[in-house]
Amino acid sequence: MNREQVLELIRETSLFKWFKKTYFQTNIKDYNQNILDNLEVNKYIKELLLNDKPTMISRIGSTELRILENYYSHKTYSEHNKHTIEISSGVFPTDDQTLDKFAKLNFDRISNIDLLGIWFNPFEDVVANEFCSSSKLTILRNLEPYFSDNPWSYYLKDKKVLVIHPFISSIALQYSKREKLFKNQNVLPKFELIQYKPIQSFAGMATDELEYKSWFDALNKMEKDIEKIDFDVAIIAAGAYGLPLASFIKDIGKKAIHLGGATQMLFGVYGKRWENHLDFKDIINENWIKPLNDEKPKTANLLGKSSYW
């Protein structure tokens, strides 16, 4: 019996199902808002895409949350948190002044969120309750449209879709054969694909390769670039830049869906994180690829042991 079969067996046990149900019920109580289920959230995102109002759909990374919690609680930033926010999320430098400024900016931009994907990380409930209390919530997984029979992504059809993601070549290649990627053809409809490669400062790349003095300089450069692009909806995966960019896009009158790491999966590009994941055993097929070799940085192993590659 291989690892996948063992996990499948565990997952089907009544004890595991009870634990999962109890875990979610216990943690959901910490959030003041109602939490939309998969059907409800796909319908809601459909409505957001079809109306003419600016929109921000987002998530908050775990490393970012640790910095926000430290700032909110007036705690000293630990060396561990400084290390992970730089290596995993790309924030630099990591002196106290920069991290304070980072936290303030994020708290401000979080208030722009219309729909927040939650995954029950520490301090996430405080952020949701105090800084975006009027936002709707859903379990983070529900933002991934390929898990729905009626995916919100169908309503990208005929729009100008800006994909902000490092894997621009891999995504372009896969989109050219979009009809072969999903059984449900509504997951990835025909639209005008526009791409923008975000500045990458994670996994030590900030000090080795970047021309920018700080994370804020890099963010400002991307905001100026994006403002010049003609698009209707942006789908974003850009480390710690993702949430602030999504808020900026809403502020300039457009729609932003900050999916984070799952963005590559929408285009049939998978990494180690997903290849043996039971939820994807019926989704990933022979037409999917791993990111092209020239889109794998030399320090990729520092980022979750190359989990995106």
Short mmCIF file of C-alpha atoms in Angstrom, two decimals:
data_model
loop_
_atom_site.label_atom_id
_atom_site.label_comp_id
_atom_site.label_asym_id
_atom_site.label_seq_id
_atom_site.Cartn_x
_atom_site.Cartn_y
_atom_site.Cartn_z
CA MET A 1 0.00 0.00 0.00
CA ASN A 2 1.51 3.32 -1.09
CA ARG A 3 1.35 6.67 0.69
CA GLU A 4 -1.63 7.90 -1.33
CA GLN A 5 -3.65 4.77 -0.54
CA VAL A 6 -2.86 5.09 3.16
CA LEU A 7 -3.98 8.73 3.18
CA GLU A 8 -7.16 7.81 1.32
CA LEU A 9 -7.93 5.13 3.91
CA ILE A 10 -7.36 7.55 6.79
CA ARG A 11 -9.49 10.18 5.14
CA GLU A 12 -12.43 7.82 4.85
CA THR A 13 -12.44 6.85 8.52
CA SER A 14 -15.27 8.13 10.68
CA LEU A 15 -12.75 9.44 13.22
CA PHE A 16 -11.03 11.62 10.63
CA LYS A 17 -14.37 12.94 9.35
CA TRP A 18 -15.44 13.73 12.90
CA PHE A 19 -12.15 15.54 13.60
CA LYS A 20 -12.42 17.59 10.41
CA LYS A 21 -16.02 18.57 11.13
CA THR A 22 -15.25 19.44 14.76
CA TYR A 23 -12.14 21.42 13.79
CA PHE A 24 -14.01 23.60 11.32
CA GLN A 25 -17.01 24.10 13.57
CA THR A 26 -14.79 25.13 16.48
CA ASN A 27 -12.70 27.57 14.45
CA ILE A 28 -15.59 29.05 12.50
CA LYS A 29 -17.06 30.29 15.78
CA ASP A 30 -14.12 32.69 16.10
CA TYR A 31 -15.30 34.63 13.05
CA ASN A 32 -18.19 37.08 13.35
CA GLN A 33 -19.33 36.87 9.72
CA ASN A 34 -21.31 34.12 8.05
CA ILE A 35 -19.09 31.87 5.97
CA LEU A 36 -20.22 31.14 2.41
CA ASP A 37 -20.15 27.54 1.22
CA ASN A 38 -18.79 26.45 -2.17
CA LEU A 39 -22.05 26.95 -4.05
CA GLU A 40 -22.71 30.32 -2.44
CA VAL A 41 -19.23 31.69 -3.02
CA ASN A 42 -19.10 30.73 -6.69
CA LYS A 43 -22.44 32.47 -7.17
CA TYR A 44 -21.19 35.53 -5.27
CA ILE A 45 -17.98 35.82 -7.29
CA LYS A 46 -20.06 35.45 -10.46
CA GLU A 47 -22.10 38.47 -9.34
CA LEU A 48 -18.94 40.43 -8.57
CA LEU A 49 -17.51 39.68 -12.01
CA LEU A 50 -20.71 40.58 -13.85
CA ASN A 51 -21.37 43.91 -12.16
CA ASP A 52 -19.47 47.10 -12.96
CA LYS A 53 -18.09 47.75 -9.47
CA PRO A 54 -14.42 47.50 -8.44
CA THR A 55 -13.76 44.29 -6.52
CA MET A 56 -11.14 42.78 -4.23
CA ILE A 57 -11.06 39.07 -3.40
CA SER A 58 -8.10 38.02 -1.30
CA ARG A 59 -6.40 35.81 1.25
CA ILE A 60 -3.79 36.51 3.91
CA GLY A 61 -0.59 34.48 4.02
CA SER A 62 0.52 32.83 7.23
CA THR A 63 3.91 34.58 7.35
CA GLU A 64 2.24 37.93 6.77
CA LEU A 65 -0.21 37.23 9.59
CA ARG A 66 2.64 36.66 12.03
CA ILE A 67 4.03 40.11 11.26
CA LEU A 68 0.59 41.69 11.59
CA GLU A 69 0.05 39.97 14.93
CA ASN A 70 3.43 41.12 16.26
CA TYR A 71 2.68 44.71 15.28
CA TYR A 72 -0.89 44.63 16.61
CA SER A 73 0.21 43.14 19.94
CA HIS A 74 3.29 45.37 20.28
CA LYS A 75 5.53 42.31 20.35
CA THR A 76 9.14 42.19 19.23
CA TYR A 77 9.59 40.66 15.79
CA SER A 78 11.32 37.33 16.31
CA GLU A 79 14.27 36.34 14.15
CA HIS A 80 12.20 33.40 12.92
CA ASN A 81 9.38 35.66 11.75
CA LYS A 82 11.84 38.03 10.11
CA HIS A 83 13.43 35.13 8.28
CA THR A 84 10.18 33.60 7.05
CA ILE A 85 8.63 36.88 5.88
CA GLU A 86 11.73 37.45 3.74
CA ILE A 87 12.35 33.92 2.44
CA SER A 88 8.73 32.79 2.01
CA SER A 89 7.01 36.07 1.17
CA GLY A 90 9.70 38.38 -0.17
CA VAL A 91 9.60 41.30 2.28
CA PHE A 92 12.91 43.15 2.62
CA PRO A 93 14.74 44.50 4.49
CA THR A 94 13.42 43.04 7.72
CA ASP A 95 14.34 45.75 10.21
CA ASP A 96 11.64 46.80 12.67
CA GLN A 97 10.86 50.05 10.87
CA THR A 98 10.21 48.26 7.57
CA LEU A 99 8.05 45.60 9.21
CA ASP A 100 6.02 48.23 11.08
CA LYS A 101 5.42 50.03 7.80
CA PHE A 102 4.51 46.73 6.12
CA ALA A 103 1.96 45.92 8.84
CA LYS A 104 0.36 49.37 8.67
CA LEU A 105 0.01 49.18 4.90
CA ASN A 106 -1.55 45.71 5.06
CA PHE A 107 -4.04 46.64 7.77
CA ASP A 108 -5.09 49.62 5.65
CA ARG A 109 -5.48 47.61 2.45
CA ILE A 110 -7.22 44.67 4.09
CA SER A 111 -10.16 47.00 4.71
CA ASN A 112 -10.72 46.99 0.93
CA ILE A 113 -11.54 43.27 0.80
CA ASP A 114 -15.00 42.23 -0.45
CA LEU A 115 -14.43 38.49 -0.05
CA LEU A 116 -11.77 36.88 2.15
CA GLY A 117 -10.64 33.28 1.86
CA ILE A 118 -9.89 32.01 5.36
CA TRP A 119 -7.78 29.05 6.43
CA PHE A 120 -7.83 29.36 10.21
CA ASN A 121 -4.32 30.60 10.83
CA PRO A 122 -3.57 32.26 14.19
CA PHE A 123 -4.71 35.90 14.31
CA GLU A 124 -6.68 35.59 11.07
CA ASP A 125 -9.98 35.81 12.97
CA VAL A 126 -8.88 39.07 14.64
CA VAL A 127 -8.02 40.58 11.26
CA ALA A 128 -11.33 39.47 9.76
CA ASN A 129 -13.39 40.72 12.70
CA GLU A 130 -11.65 44.05 13.23
CA PHE A 131 -10.22 45.14 9.89
CA CYS A 132 -12.63 43.80 7.26
CA SER A 133 -15.78 43.14 9.25
CA SER A 134 -18.03 43.99 6.30
CA SER A 135 -16.33 41.45 4.03
CA LYS A 136 -17.87 38.12 3.17
CA LEU A 137 -15.87 35.03 4.11
CA THR A 138 -15.38 31.57 2.68
CA ILE A 139 -13.03 28.65 3.28
CA LEU A 140 -9.91 29.34 1.21
CA ARG A 141 -10.29 26.16 -0.85
CA ASN A 142 -13.66 27.43 -2.11
CA LEU A 143 -11.90 30.17 -4.06
CA GLU A 144 -10.40 27.51 -6.34
CA PRO A 145 -12.97 27.23 -9.16
CA TYR A 146 -12.09 23.72 -10.35
CA PHE A 147 -13.68 22.35 -7.16
CA SER A 148 -17.10 23.60 -8.28
CA ASP A 149 -19.58 22.27 -10.83
CA ASN A 150 -20.49 25.90 -11.54
CA PRO A 151 -17.11 27.65 -11.38
CA TRP A 152 -16.91 31.41 -11.04
CA SER A 153 -14.04 31.39 -13.54
CA TYR A 154 -16.51 30.78 -16.37
CA TYR A 155 -17.49 34.43 -16.03
CA LEU A 156 -14.02 35.51 -17.10
CA LYS A 157 -15.26 34.64 -20.58
CA ASP A 158 -14.49 37.31 -23.20
CA LYS A 159 -12.86 39.59 -20.61
CA LYS A 160 -9.36 41.03 -20.58
CA VAL A 161 -7.73 38.96 -17.85
CA LEU A 162 -4.42 40.08 -16.39
CA VAL A 163 -2.54 37.22 -14.75
CA ILE A 164 0.13 38.46 -12.35
CA HIS A 165 2.35 35.44 -11.81
CA PRO A 166 6.04 34.47 -12.17
CA PHE A 167 5.30 31.53 -14.49
CA ILE A 168 4.31 33.57 -17.53
CA SER A 169 5.75 31.15 -20.12
CA SER A 170 4.27 28.06 -18.48
CA ILE A 171 0.85 29.69 -18.15
CA ALA A 172 0.87 30.92 -21.77
CA LEU A 173 1.80 27.44 -23.00
CA GLN A 174 -0.93 25.77 -20.98
CA TYR A 175 -3.61 28.30 -21.85
CA SER A 176 -2.99 27.53 -25.53
CA LYS A 177 -4.40 24.04 -24.83
CA ARG A 178 -6.99 25.09 -22.25
CA GLU A 179 -9.64 22.68 -23.61
CA LYS A 180 -7.49 19.72 -22.51
CA LEU A 181 -6.85 20.79 -18.93
CA PHE A 182 -10.19 20.24 -17.18
CA LYS A 183 -13.11 17.86 -17.64
CA ASN A 184 -15.41 20.78 -16.92
CA GLN A 185 -14.79 23.15 -19.83
CA ASN A 186 -16.34 26.03 -17.88
CA VAL A 187 -13.33 26.18 -15.54
CA LEU A 188 -11.09 27.86 -18.11
CA PRO A 189 -13.09 29.71 -20.77
CA LYS A 190 -11.85 31.77 -23.67
CA PHE A 191 -10.63 35.23 -22.68
CA GLU A 192 -7.87 37.64 -23.61
CA LEU A 193 -4.87 36.53 -21.57
CA ILE A 194 -2.61 39.40 -20.54
CA GLN A 195 0.42 38.65 -18.39
CA TYR A 196 2.64 40.57 -16.03
CA LYS A 197 5.59 39.00 -14.26
CA PRO A 198 5.79 40.34 -10.70
CA ILE A 199 9.05 41.27 -9.06
CA GLN A 200 10.37 38.26 -7.18
CA SER A 201 12.12 38.91 -3.89
CA PHE A 202 11.48 35.64 -2.04
CA ALA A 203 13.99 32.87 -1.29
CA GLY A 204 16.93 35.24 -0.89
CA MET A 205 16.47 36.85 -4.31
CA ALA A 206 16.04 40.30 -2.75
CA THR A 207 19.70 40.69 -1.85
CA ASP A 208 21.18 38.75 -4.76
CA GLU A 209 19.36 39.96 -7.84
CA LEU A 210 17.10 42.94 -7.21
CA GLU A 211 17.76 46.57 -8.06
CA TYR A 212 15.26 47.81 -5.47
CA LYS A 213 16.27 49.04 -2.04
CA SER A 214 13.11 47.79 -0.33
CA TRP A 215 9.90 45.82 -0.71
CA PHE A 216 8.06 49.14 -0.92
CA ASP A 217 10.14 50.31 -3.88
CA ALA A 218 9.31 47.07 -5.69
CA LEU A 219 5.60 47.41 -4.85
CA ASN A 220 5.51 51.00 -6.12
CA LYS A 221 7.16 49.95 -9.39
CA MET A 222 4.56 47.23 -9.95
CA GLU A 223 1.68 49.55 -9.15
CA LYS A 224 2.92 52.05 -11.73
CA ASP A 225 3.30 49.29 -14.33
CA ILE A 226 -0.12 47.77 -13.67
CA GLU A 227 -1.89 51.12 -13.84
CA LYS A 228 -0.76 51.41 -17.48
CA ILE A 229 -2.22 48.02 -18.51
CA ASP A 230 -5.65 47.73 -20.12
CA PHE A 231 -7.52 44.89 -18.37
CA ASP A 232 -10.82 44.03 -16.71
CA VAL A 233 -9.88 41.46 -14.06
CA ALA A 234 -6.55 40.55 -12.47
CA ILE A 235 -5.71 37.15 -10.99
CA ILE A 236 -2.74 37.43 -8.67
CA ALA A 237 0.03 35.29 -7.18
CA ALA A 238 2.88 37.49 -6.02
CA GLY A 239 3.92 36.58 -2.49
CA ALA A 240 3.45 39.37 0.03
CA TYR A 241 2.84 41.81 -2.84
CA GLY A 242 -0.41 40.03 -3.74
CA LEU A 243 -2.82 41.51 -1.22
CA PRO A 244 -1.59 45.13 -1.53
CA LEU A 245 -1.66 44.85 -5.33
CA ALA A 246 -5.23 43.53 -5.22
CA SER A 247 -6.27 46.51 -3.11
CA PHE A 248 -4.49 48.91 -5.46
CA ILE A 249 -6.30 47.38 -8.44
CA LYS A 250 -9.64 47.88 -6.72
CA ASP A 251 -8.68 51.48 -5.98
CA ILE A 252 -8.04 52.17 -9.68
CA GLY A 253 -11.55 50.94 -10.46
CA LYS A 254 -10.92 47.35 -11.54
CA LYS A 255 -11.40 43.83 -10.23
CA ALA A 256 -8.75 41.75 -8.47
CA ILE A 257 -8.78 38.10 -7.43
CA HIS A 258 -5.78 37.32 -5.26
CA LEU A 259 -5.66 33.51 -5.43
CA GLY A 260 -2.04 33.15 -4.45
CA GLY A 261 -0.33 29.82 -5.10
CA ALA A 262 -3.45 28.18 -6.52
CA THR A 263 -3.30 30.49 -9.55
CA GLN A 264 -0.91 28.18 -11.40
CA MET A 265 -3.33 25.28 -10.91
CA LEU A 266 -6.06 27.19 -12.73
CA PHE A 267 -3.78 26.99 -15.78
CA GLY A 268 -2.74 23.36 -15.46
CA VAL A 269 0.68 24.00 -13.94
CA TYR A 270 1.38 21.96 -10.80
CA GLY A 271 4.22 21.58 -8.33
CA LYS A 272 5.30 19.21 -5.56
CA ARG A 273 2.68 20.66 -3.23
CA TRP A 274 -0.12 19.20 -5.34
CA GLU A 275 1.23 16.16 -7.16
CA ASN A 276 0.26 13.63 -4.47
CA HIS A 277 -2.62 15.60 -2.97
CA LEU A 278 -5.80 13.54 -2.85
CA ASP A 279 -7.99 16.51 -3.73
CA PHE A 280 -6.28 16.74 -7.11
CA LYS A 281 -6.06 13.10 -8.12
CA ASP A 282 -9.06 13.51 -10.45
CA ILE A 283 -8.10 17.00 -11.62
CA ILE A 284 -4.45 16.79 -12.71
CA ASN A 285 -4.18 14.93 -16.01
CA GLU A 286 -1.58 14.05 -18.64
CA ASN A 287 -1.84 17.50 -20.22
CA TRP A 288 -0.69 19.30 -17.08
CA ILE A 289 2.94 20.32 -16.66
CA LYS A 290 5.36 21.42 -14.02
CA PRO A 291 6.78 24.95 -14.45
CA LEU A 292 9.30 25.26 -17.27
CA ASN A 293 12.92 24.93 -16.20
CA ASP A 294 13.79 28.54 -16.93
CA GLU A 295 11.07 29.64 -14.49
CA LYS A 296 12.65 27.87 -11.54
CA PRO A 297 15.01 30.16 -9.58
CA LYS A 298 18.25 28.71 -8.28
CA THR A 299 17.04 29.23 -4.70
CA ALA A 300 13.65 27.55 -5.22
CA ASN A 301 14.45 24.88 -2.65
CA LEU A 302 14.30 27.53 0.08
CA LEU A 303 10.61 28.03 -0.65
CA GLY A 304 8.80 25.04 0.84
CA LYS A 305 11.34 22.64 -0.70
CA SER A 306 10.41 23.78 -4.21
CA SER A 307 6.71 23.21 -3.53
CA TYR A 308 5.61 25.30 -6.54
CA TRP A 309 7.96 23.50 -8.95
#
